[in-house]
Structures are given as C-alpha cells and as structure tokens.
Amino acid sequence: PPQLPGPSVAAAALAAAASTACGSTGVALPIQSSSSTNFFEPAASFLGSRPGKVFKTDYLGLGYYTDSTQTLIPELRPKLPERWRDAHLREERLKVDPKAGAGVSLEHTEFGFAIESVEAVPGQHLQQGEVIVALEGRILAGLSAPQMQASFQKRRIDGARLQVASLAEVKSLATRDPAVIECWDARHQRPYYFHKKTAKVAWT
C-alpha cells in the first residue's frame, strides 16, 4: 500500500505551496510560527502526546494545537458526589495573565470554589453564581478551605481546564435523595417519583 508522507515531508510541501502561491498571486499564506501561545506550540516533529492537545499542521504551521474534543468531564463525573453528579457540567480554560493573574474572586463552598466576581483582565469565561467543582480533574468538592486553596494554586496555570457547574443547580440536587428518580406518567400526563431502593411510587 502507498505510504503517507511524514510530518517533515508535509511541512516541506506546505512551505513549497506557500512559496508558489505567494509568487503567483502576491498574497502571503500563513507560515510556520516560531512562538508558543496558549492554544499552539510549534514542533518540527511529533514529540509525544500533550494533554488537551492534538499534533497537526494548521494555520500556524506544524505543531500542537488545543483539541476542543478532549475533556475530562466523562472521567470526572463518576467521582463526584452521587447526589449531584448528574448536574450540567462544562469545561473552560483558565486564563492567567503574568501581571493581572487570574482576575477572579473565589469563595470556598462544600461543592468547590464559587465565583464571586470576574475582572475584565484576563477575562475568564466564568460568572457569578457558578462553581468550579474541579481543576484539571482534581475534585475540589468536599475539601477544606486550606486544601482547596492549595489544590487550586498547584494547578493555577494558563490553559488549565476548569470543570464548572451552576451553584444553584448543585445545591438543589444535593438536597435530593439519589435513590428517588423522576418519571413521567403518560396515562395521566404528569410526573411521578420512584424510589429505587423501596420501589415506592409517589405522584405530585
């Protein structure tokens, strides 16, 4: 079977194509970047896997790009407290500015770090009323204030993955019995509740 070209051959081909296109049209195409950003790390060849990254040739050249398909949520969810592990979770990237820091005010809760306020710089995709339940997969829920602070500081780097939930939703779910599930009564068109351990049923 035909062999696919390696990364170095692909990079050379792209460079040649860019040179040709620029000479014939006068429009410069993207060239290989030599500097790293929080979403791109240049590399002349594959240097092994990078958490949250994918190795490919894209608009900044050959290297490691942030892979939005990589998330820690499926691995994290079973480890969360049973009462609220089904809460809606999303993943955000922490921004850390060399001068301004993370620019976010946090408050210790039993569920994790609650967001109190967010500064304009560096501008986190977080808002008041949300809670960081984990950072890079390290669950914050259930930790004491000193433990939570230490865990957060240890992983407080630019690009770190934050697992975030609604504080109101988590609080609401935490008050419910995980053995009770809500079902739908199609005959009477109304919800009812079933207790998985006792098999008792109750209608609202």
mmCIF file with all atom_site columns, N, CA and C in Angstrom, residues 113-169:
data_model
loop_
_atom_site.group_PDB
_atom_site.id
_atom_site.type_symbol
_atom_site.label_atom_id
_atom_site.label_alt_id
_atom_site.label_comp_id
_atom_site.label_asym_id
_atom_site.label_entity_id
_atom_site.label_seq_id
_atom_site.pdbx_PDB_ins_code
_atom_site.Cartn_x
_atom_site.Cartn_y
_atom_site.Cartn_z
_atom_site.occupancy
_atom_site.B_iso_or_equiv
_atom_site.pdbx_formal_charge
_atom_site.auth_seq_id
_atom_site.auth_comp_id
_atom_site.auth_asym_id
_atom_site.auth_atom_id
_atom_site.pdbx_PDB_model_num
ATOM 1   N N  . PHE A 1 113 ? -15.020 25.916 44.491 1.00 0.00 ? 113 PHE A N  1
ATOM 2   C CA . PHE A 1 113 ? -14.829 27.361 44.585 1.00 0.00 ? 113 PHE A CA 1
ATOM 3   C C  . PHE A 1 113 ? -15.959 28.086 43.857 1.00 0.00 ? 113 PHE A C  1
ATOM 4   N N  . ALA A 1 114 ? -16.772 28.831 44.601 1.00 0.00 ? 114 ALA A N  1
ATOM 5   C CA . ALA A 1 114 ? -17.846 29.620 43.997 1.00 0.00 ? 114 ALA A CA 1
ATOM 6   C C  . ALA A 1 114 ? -17.267 30.909 43.424 1.00 0.00 ? 114 ALA A C  1
ATOM 7   N N  . ILE A 1 115 ? -17.779 31.318 42.264 1.00 0.00 ? 115 ILE A N  1
ATOM 8   C CA . ILE A 1 115 ? -17.323 32.546 41.607 1.00 0.00 ? 115 ILE A CA 1
ATOM 9   C C  . ILE A 1 115 ? -18.034 33.736 42.241 1.00 0.00 ? 115 ILE A C  1
ATOM 10  N N  . GLU A 1 116 ? -17.258 34.667 42.801 1.00 0.00 ? 116 GLU A N  1
ATOM 11  C CA . GLU A 1 116 ? -17.834 35.875 43.375 1.00 0.00 ? 116 GLU A CA 1
ATOM 12  C C  . GLU A 1 116 ? -17.792 37.035 42.388 1.00 0.00 ? 116 GLU A C  1
ATOM 13  N N  . SER A 1 117 ? -16.684 37.178 41.684 1.00 0.00 ? 117 SER A N  1
ATOM 14  C CA . SER A 1 117 ? -16.561 38.248 40.689 1.00 0.00 ? 117 SER A CA 1
ATOM 15  C C  . SER A 1 117 ? -15.459 37.894 39.707 1.00 0.00 ? 117 SER A C  1
ATOM 16  N N  . VAL A 1 118 ? -15.530 38.491 38.513 1.00 0.00 ? 118 VAL A N  1
ATOM 17  C CA . VAL A 1 118 ? -14.544 38.252 37.457 1.00 0.00 ? 118 VAL A CA 1
ATOM 18  C C  . VAL A 1 118 ? -14.067 39.589 36.908 1.00 0.00 ? 118 VAL A C  1
ATOM 19  N N  . GLU A 1 119 ? -12.766 39.810 36.898 1.00 0.00 ? 119 GLU A N  1
ATOM 20  C CA . GLU A 1 119 ? -12.198 41.050 36.378 1.00 0.00 ? 119 GLU A CA 1
ATOM 21  C C  . GLU A 1 119 ? -12.165 41.025 34.846 1.00 0.00 ? 119 GLU A C  1
ATOM 22  N N  . ALA A 1 120 ? -12.040 42.204 34.251 1.00 0.00 ? 120 ALA A N  1
ATOM 23  C CA . ALA A 1 120 ? -12.010 42.312 32.784 1.00 0.00 ? 120 ALA A CA 1
ATOM 24  C C  . ALA A 1 120 ? -10.749 41.672 32.208 1.00 0.00 ? 120 ALA A C  1
ATOM 25  N N  . VAL A 1 121 ? -9.652  41.725 32.959 1.00 0.00 ? 121 VAL A N  1
ATOM 26  C CA . VAL A 1 121 ? -8.375  41.149 32.520 1.00 0.00 ? 121 VAL A CA 1
ATOM 27  C C  . VAL A 1 121 ? -7.966  40.069 33.516 1.00 0.00 ? 121 VAL A C  1
ATOM 28  N N  . PRO A 1 122 ? -7.657  38.881 33.023 1.00 0.00 ? 122 PRO A N  1
ATOM 29  C CA . PRO A 1 122 ? -7.560  38.458 31.632 1.00 0.00 ? 122 PRO A CA 1
ATOM 30  C C  . PRO A 1 122 ? -8.889  38.055 31.000 1.00 0.00 ? 122 PRO A C  1
ATOM 31  N N  . GLY A 1 123 ? -9.975  38.093 31.780 1.00 0.00 ? 123 GLY A N  1
ATOM 32  C CA . GLY A 1 123 ? -11.293 37.817 31.206 1.00 0.00 ? 123 GLY A CA 1
ATOM 33  C C  . GLY A 1 123 ? -11.629 36.344 31.147 1.00 0.00 ? 123 GLY A C  1
ATOM 34  N N  . GLN A 1 124 ? -12.030 35.779 32.298 1.00 0.00 ? 124 GLN A N  1
ATOM 35  C CA . GLN A 1 124 ? -12.415 34.366 32.338 1.00 0.00 ? 124 GLN A CA 1
ATOM 36  C C  . GLN A 1 124 ? -13.825 34.178 31.775 1.00 0.00 ? 124 GLN A C  1
ATOM 37  N N  . HIS A 1 125 ? -14.079 32.999 31.203 1.00 0.00 ? 125 HIS A N  1
ATOM 38  C CA . HIS A 1 125 ? -15.426 32.664 30.727 1.00 0.00 ? 125 HIS A CA 1
ATOM 39  C C  . HIS A 1 125 ? -16.206 32.057 31.897 1.00 0.00 ? 125 HIS A C  1
ATOM 40  N N  . LEU A 1 126 ? -16.288 32.825 32.957 1.00 0.00 ? 126 LEU A N  1
ATOM 41  C CA . LEU A 1 126 ? -16.987 32.420 34.175 1.00 0.00 ? 126 LEU A CA 1
ATOM 42  C C  . LEU A 1 126 ? -17.873 33.565 34.630 1.00 0.00 ? 126 LEU A C  1
ATOM 43  N N  . GLN A 1 127 ? -18.828 33.273 35.496 1.00 0.00 ? 127 GLN A N  1
ATOM 44  C CA . GLN A 1 127 ? -19.693 34.328 36.000 1.00 0.00 ? 127 GLN A CA 1
ATOM 45  C C  . GLN A 1 127 ? -20.162 34.005 37.408 1.00 0.00 ? 127 GLN A C  1
ATOM 46  N N  . GLN A 1 128 ? -20.582 35.059 38.088 1.00 0.00 ? 128 GLN A N  1
ATOM 47  C CA . GLN A 1 128 ? -21.087 34.898 39.442 1.00 0.00 ? 128 GLN A CA 1
ATOM 48  C C  . GLN A 1 128 ? -22.264 33.932 39.450 1.00 0.00 ? 128 GLN A C  1
ATOM 49  N N  . GLY A 1 129 ? -22.305 33.061 40.450 1.00 0.00 ? 129 GLY A N  1
ATOM 50  C CA . GLY A 1 129 ? -23.375 32.067 40.506 1.00 0.00 ? 129 GLY A CA 1
ATOM 51  C C  . GLY A 1 129 ? -22.929 30.708 40.006 1.00 0.00 ? 129 GLY A C  1
ATOM 52  N N  . GLU A 1 130 ? -21.693 30.612 39.544 1.00 0.00 ? 130 GLU A N  1
ATOM 53  C CA . GLU A 1 130 ? -21.148 29.334 39.100 1.00 0.00 ? 130 GLU A CA 1
ATOM 54  C C  . GLU A 1 130 ? -20.133 28.838 40.130 1.00 0.00 ? 130 GLU A C  1
ATOM 55  N N  . VAL A 1 131 ? -19.803 27.559 40.034 1.00 0.00 ? 131 VAL A N  1
ATOM 56  C CA . VAL A 1 131 ? -18.856 26.969 40.974 1.00 0.00 ? 131 VAL A CA 1
ATOM 57  C C  . VAL A 1 131 ? -17.870 26.081 40.217 1.00 0.00 ? 131 VAL A C  1
ATOM 58  N N  . ILE A 1 132 ? -16.599 26.231 40.542 1.00 0.00 ? 132 ILE A N  1
ATOM 59  C CA . ILE A 1 132 ? -15.561 25.371 39.970 1.00 0.00 ? 132 ILE A CA 1
ATOM 60  C C  . ILE A 1 132 ? -15.497 24.114 40.824 1.00 0.00 ? 132 ILE A C  1
ATOM 61  N N  . VAL A 1 133 ? -15.995 23.007 40.298 1.00 0.00 ? 133 VAL A N  1
ATOM 62  C CA . VAL A 1 133 ? -16.043 21.767 41.078 1.00 0.00 ? 133 VAL A CA 1
ATOM 63  C C  . VAL A 1 133 ? -14.750 20.973 40.969 1.00 0.00 ? 133 VAL A C  1
ATOM 64  N N  . ALA A 1 134 ? -13.954 21.258 39.924 1.00 0.00 ? 134 ALA A N  1
ATOM 65  C CA . ALA A 1 134 ? -12.680 20.552 39.751 1.00 0.00 ? 134 ALA A CA 1
ATOM 66  C C  . ALA A 1 134 ? -11.766 21.374 38.861 1.00 0.00 ? 134 ALA A C  1
ATOM 67  N N  . LEU A 1 135 ? -10.482 21.138 38.995 1.00 0.00 ? 135 LEU A N  1
ATOM 68  C CA . LEU A 1 135 ? -9.461  21.815 38.198 1.00 0.00 ? 135 LEU A CA 1
ATOM 69  C C  . LEU A 1 135 ? -8.495  20.757 37.694 1.00 0.00 ? 135 LEU A C  1
ATOM 70  N N  . GLU A 1 136 ? -8.422  20.607 36.359 1.00 0.00 ? 136 GLU A N  1
ATOM 71  C CA . GLU A 1 136 ? -7.619  19.559 35.739 1.00 0.00 ? 136 GLU A CA 1
ATOM 72  C C  . GLU A 1 136 ? -7.958  18.184 36.317 1.00 0.00 ? 136 GLU A C  1
ATOM 73  N N  . GLY A 1 137 ? -9.258  17.984 36.578 1.00 0.00 ? 137 GLY A N  1
ATOM 74  C CA . GLY A 1 137 ? -9.716  16.691 37.069 1.00 0.00 ? 137 GLY A CA 1
ATOM 75  C C  . GLY A 1 137 ? -9.579  16.495 38.564 1.00 0.00 ? 137 GLY A C  1
ATOM 76  N N  . ARG A 1 138 ? -8.937  17.425 39.268 1.00 0.00 ? 138 ARG A N  1
ATOM 77  C CA . ARG A 1 138 ? -8.798  17.332 40.726 1.00 0.00 ? 138 ARG A CA 1
ATOM 78  C C  . ARG A 1 138 ? -10.070 17.878 41.360 1.00 0.00 ? 138 ARG A C  1
ATOM 79  N N  . ILE A 1 139 ? -10.856 17.009 41.983 1.00 0.00 ? 139 ILE A N  1
ATOM 80  C CA . ILE A 1 139 ? -12.132 17.407 42.567 1.00 0.00 ? 139 ILE A CA 1
ATOM 81  C C  . ILE A 1 139 ? -11.901 18.300 43.780 1.00 0.00 ? 139 ILE A C  1
ATOM 82  N N  . LEU A 1 140 ? -12.568 19.450 43.784 1.00 0.00 ? 140 LEU A N  1
ATOM 83  C CA . LEU A 1 140 ? -12.463 20.393 44.887 1.00 0.00 ? 140 LEU A CA 1
ATOM 84  C C  . LEU A 1 140 ? -13.559 20.182 45.915 1.00 0.00 ? 140 LEU A C  1
ATOM 85  N N  . ALA A 1 141 ? -14.659 19.590 45.490 1.00 0.00 ? 141 ALA A N  1
ATOM 86  C CA . ALA A 1 141 ? -15.796 19.366 46.391 1.00 0.00 ? 141 ALA A CA 1
ATOM 87  C C  . ALA A 1 141 ? -15.368 18.540 47.591 1.00 0.00 ? 141 ALA A C  1
ATOM 88  N N  . GLY A 1 142 ? -15.788 18.992 48.770 1.00 0.00 ? 142 GLY A N  1
ATOM 89  C CA . GLY A 1 142 ? -15.504 18.243 49.981 1.00 0.00 ? 142 GLY A CA 1
ATOM 90  C C  . GLY A 1 142 ? -14.192 18.586 50.660 1.00 0.00 ? 142 GLY A C  1
ATOM 91  N N  . LEU A 1 143 ? -13.368 19.415 50.023 1.00 0.00 ? 143 LEU A N  1
ATOM 92  C CA . LEU A 1 143 ? -12.086 19.798 50.613 1.00 0.00 ? 143 LEU A CA 1
ATOM 93  C C  . LEU A 1 143 ? -12.269 20.946 51.600 1.00 0.00 ? 143 LEU A C  1
ATOM 94  N N  . SER A 1 144 ? -11.398 21.018 52.569 1.00 0.00 ? 144 SER A N  1
ATOM 95  C CA . SER A 1 144 ? -11.403 22.151 53.489 1.00 0.00 ? 144 SER A CA 1
ATOM 96  C C  . SER A 1 144 ? -10.892 23.371 52.740 1.00 0.00 ? 144 SER A C  1
ATOM 97  N N  . ALA A 1 145 ? -11.085 24.544 53.317 1.00 0.00 ? 145 ALA A N  1
ATOM 98  C CA . ALA A 1 145 ? -10.628 25.772 52.658 1.00 0.00 ? 145 ALA A CA 1
ATOM 99  C C  . ALA A 1 145 ? -9.129  25.752 52.367 1.00 0.00 ? 145 ALA A C  1
ATOM 100 N N  . PRO A 1 146 ? -8.261  25.376 53.321 1.00 0.00 ? 146 PRO A N  1
ATOM 101 C CA . PRO A 1 146 ? -6.817  25.329 53.026 1.00 0.00 ? 146 PRO A CA 1
ATOM 102 C C  . PRO A 1 146 ? -6.472  24.303 51.949 1.00 0.00 ? 146 PRO A C  1
ATOM 103 N N  . GLN A 1 147 ? -7.123  23.137 51.985 1.00 0.00 ? 147 GLN A N  1
ATOM 104 C CA . GLN A 1 147 ? -6.863  22.106 50.983 1.00 0.00 ? 147 GLN A CA 1
ATOM 105 C C  . GLN A 1 147 ? -7.282  22.570 49.592 1.00 0.00 ? 147 GLN A C  1
ATOM 106 N N  . MET A 1 148 ? -8.437  23.207 49.522 1.00 0.00 ? 148 MET A N  1
ATOM 107 C CA . MET A 1 148 ? -8.943  23.688 48.240 1.00 0.00 ? 148 MET A CA 1
ATOM 108 C C  . MET A 1 148 ? -8.030  24.766 47.665 1.00 0.00 ? 148 MET A C  1
ATOM 109 N N  . GLN A 1 149 ? -7.584  25.680 48.534 1.00 0.00 ? 149 GLN A N  1
ATOM 110 C CA . GLN A 1 149 ? -6.680  26.743 48.103 1.00 0.00 ? 149 GLN A CA 1
ATOM 111 C C  . GLN A 1 149 ? -5.376  26.156 47.581 1.00 0.00 ? 149 GLN A C  1
ATOM 112 N N  . ALA A 1 150 ? -4.823  25.173 48.284 1.00 0.00 ? 150 ALA A N  1
ATOM 113 C CA . ALA A 1 150 ? -3.561  24.552 47.877 1.00 0.00 ? 150 ALA A CA 1
ATOM 114 C C  . ALA A 1 150 ? -3.716  23.814 46.549 1.00 0.00 ? 150 ALA A C  1
ATOM 115 N N  . SER A 1 151 ? -4.828  23.088 46.378 1.00 0.00 ? 151 SER A N  1
ATOM 116 C CA . SER A 1 151 ? -5.075  22.349 45.136 1.00 0.00 ? 151 SER A CA 1
ATOM 117 C C  . SER A 1 151 ? -5.210  23.291 43.948 1.00 0.00 ? 151 SER A C  1
ATOM 118 N N  . PHE A 1 152 ? -5.895  24.412 44.190 1.00 0.00 ? 152 PHE A N  1
ATOM 119 C CA . PHE A 1 152 ? -6.090  25.380 43.114 1.00 0.00 ? 152 PHE A CA 1
ATOM 120 C C  . PHE A 1 152 ? -4.766  26.042 42.734 1.00 0.00 ? 152 PHE A C  1
ATOM 121 N N  . GLN A 1 153 ? -3.995  26.461 43.712 1.00 0.00 ? 153 GLN A N  1
ATOM 122 C CA . GLN A 1 153 ? -2.722  27.133 43.442 1.00 0.00 ? 153 GLN A CA 1
ATOM 123 C C  . GLN A 1 153 ? -1.753  26.212 42.711 1.00 0.00 ? 153 GLN A C  1
ATOM 124 N N  . LYS A 1 154 ? -1.771  24.937 43.040 1.00 0.00 ? 154 LYS A N  1
ATOM 125 C CA . LYS A 1 154 ? -0.870  23.962 42.411 1.00 0.00 ? 154 LYS A CA 1
ATOM 126 C C  . LYS A 1 154 ? -1.140  23.824 40.921 1.00 0.00 ? 154 LYS A C  1
ATOM 127 N N  . ARG A 1 155 ? -2.404  23.995 40.516 1.00 0.00 ? 155 ARG A N  1
ATOM 128 C CA . ARG A 1 155 ? -2.798  23.793 39.118 1.00 0.00 ? 155 ARG A CA 1
ATOM 129 C C  . ARG A 1 155 ? -3.162  25.099 38.415 1.00 0.00 ? 155 ARG A C  1
ATOM 130 N N  . ARG A 1 156 ? -2.868  26.209 39.047 1.00 0.00 ? 156 ARG A N  1
ATOM 131 C CA . ARG A 1 156 ? -3.235  27.528 38.521 1.00 0.00 ? 156 ARG A CA 1
ATOM 132 C C  . ARG A 1 156 ? -2.240  27.972 37.444 1.00 0.00 ? 156 ARG A C  1
ATOM 133 N N  . ILE A 1 157 ? -2.400  27.427 36.249 1.00 0.00 ? 157 ILE A N  1
ATOM 134 C CA . ILE A 1 157 ? -1.546  27.780 35.120 1.00 0.00 ? 157 ILE A CA 1
ATOM 135 C C  . ILE A 1 157 ? -2.422  28.167 33.931 1.00 0.00 ? 157 ILE A C  1
ATOM 136 N N  . ASP A 1 158 ? -1.864  28.943 33.044 1.00 0.00 ? 158 ASP A N  1
ATOM 137 C CA . ASP A 1 158 ? -2.614  29.372 31.872 1.00 0.00 ? 158 ASP A CA 1
ATOM 138 C C  . ASP A 1 158 ? -3.000  28.165 31.020 1.00 0.00 ? 158 ASP A C  1
ATOM 139 N N  . GLY A 1 159 ? -4.281  28.043 30.710 1.00 0.00 ? 159 GLY A N  1
ATOM 140 C CA . GLY A 1 159 ? -4.759  26.932 29.887 1.00 0.00 ? 159 GLY A CA 1
ATOM 141 C C  . GLY A 1 159 ? -5.260  25.748 30.680 1.00 0.00 ? 159 GLY A C  1
ATOM 142 N N  . ALA A 1 160 ? -5.157  25.795 32.017 1.00 0.00 ? 160 ALA A N  1
ATOM 143 C CA . ALA A 1 160 ? -5.654  24.686 32.839 1.00 0.00 ? 160 ALA A CA 1
ATOM 144 C C  . ALA A 1 160 ? -7.160  24.524 32.643 1.00 0.00 ? 160 ALA A C  1
ATOM 145 N N  . ARG A 1 161 ? -7.623  23.285 32.667 1.00 0.00 ? 161 ARG A N  1
ATOM 146 C CA . ARG A 1 161 ? -9.042  23.001 32.429 1.00 0.00 ? 161 ARG A CA 1
ATOM 147 C C  . ARG A 1 161 ? -9.853  23.086 33.725 1.00 0.00 ? 161 ARG A C  1
ATOM 148 N N  . LEU A 1 162 ? -10.906 23.900 33.677 1.00 0.00 ? 162 LEU A N  1
ATOM 149 C CA . LEU A 1 162 ? -11.805 24.069 34.812 1.00 0.00 ? 162 LEU A CA 1
ATOM 150 C C  . LEU A 1 162 ? -13.105 23.341 34.522 1.00 0.00 ? 162 LEU A C  1
ATOM 151 N N  . GLN A 1 163 ? -13.568 22.557 35.473 1.00 0.00 ? 163 GLN A N  1
ATOM 152 C CA . GLN A 1 163 ? -14.868 21.906 35.340 1.00 0.00 ? 163 GLN A CA 1
ATOM 153 C C  . GLN A 1 163 ? -15.860 22.717 36.183 1.00 0.00 ? 163 GLN A C  1
ATOM 154 N N  . VAL A 1 164 ? -16.864 23.270 35.508 1.00 0.00 ? 164 VAL A N  1
ATOM 155 C CA . VAL A 1 164 ? -17.731 24.288 36.105 1.00 0.00 ? 164 VAL A CA 1
ATOM 156 C C  . VAL A 1 164 ? -19.200 23.851 36.090 1.00 0.00 ? 164 VAL A C  1
ATOM 157 N N  . ALA A 1 165 ? -19.929 24.235 37.144 1.00 0.00 ? 165 ALA A N  1
ATOM 158 C CA . ALA A 1 165 ? -21.357 23.936 37.232 1.00 0.00 ? 165 ALA A CA 1
ATOM 159 C C  . ALA A 1 165 ? -22.100 25.146 37.792 1.00 0.00 ? 165 ALA A C  1
ATOM 160 N N  . SER A 1 166 ? -23.418 25.094 37.699 1.00 0.00 ? 166 SER A N  1
ATOM 161 C CA . SER A 1 166 ? -24.256 26.127 38.317 1.00 0.00 ? 166 SER A CA 1
ATOM 162 C C  . SER A 1 166 ? -24.349 25.832 39.803 1.00 0.00 ? 166 SER A C  1
ATOM 163 N N  . LEU A 1 167 ? -24.021 26.815 40.624 1.00 0.00 ? 167 LEU A N  1
ATOM 164 C CA . LEU A 1 167 ? -24.065 26.620 42.072 1.00 0.00 ? 167 LEU A CA 1
ATOM 165 C C  . LEU A 1 167 ? -25.492 26.341 42.536 1.00 0.00 ? 167 LEU A C  1
ATOM 166 N N  . ALA A 1 168 ? -26.464 27.036 41.963 1.00 0.00 ? 168 ALA A N  1
ATOM 167 C CA . ALA A 1 168 ? -27.862 26.845 42.346 1.00 0.00 ? 168 ALA A CA 1
ATOM 168 C C  . ALA A 1 168 ? -28.335 25.424 42.021 1.00 0.00 ? 168 ALA A C  1
ATOM 169 N N  . GLU A 1 169 ? -27.956 24.918 40.857 1.00 0.00 ? 169 GLU A N  1
ATOM 170 C CA . GLU A 1 169 ? -28.369 23.570 40.471 1.00 0.00 ? 169 GLU A CA 1
ATOM 171 C C  . GLU A 1 169 ? -27.731 22.523 41.373 1.00 0.00 ? 169 GLU A C  1
#
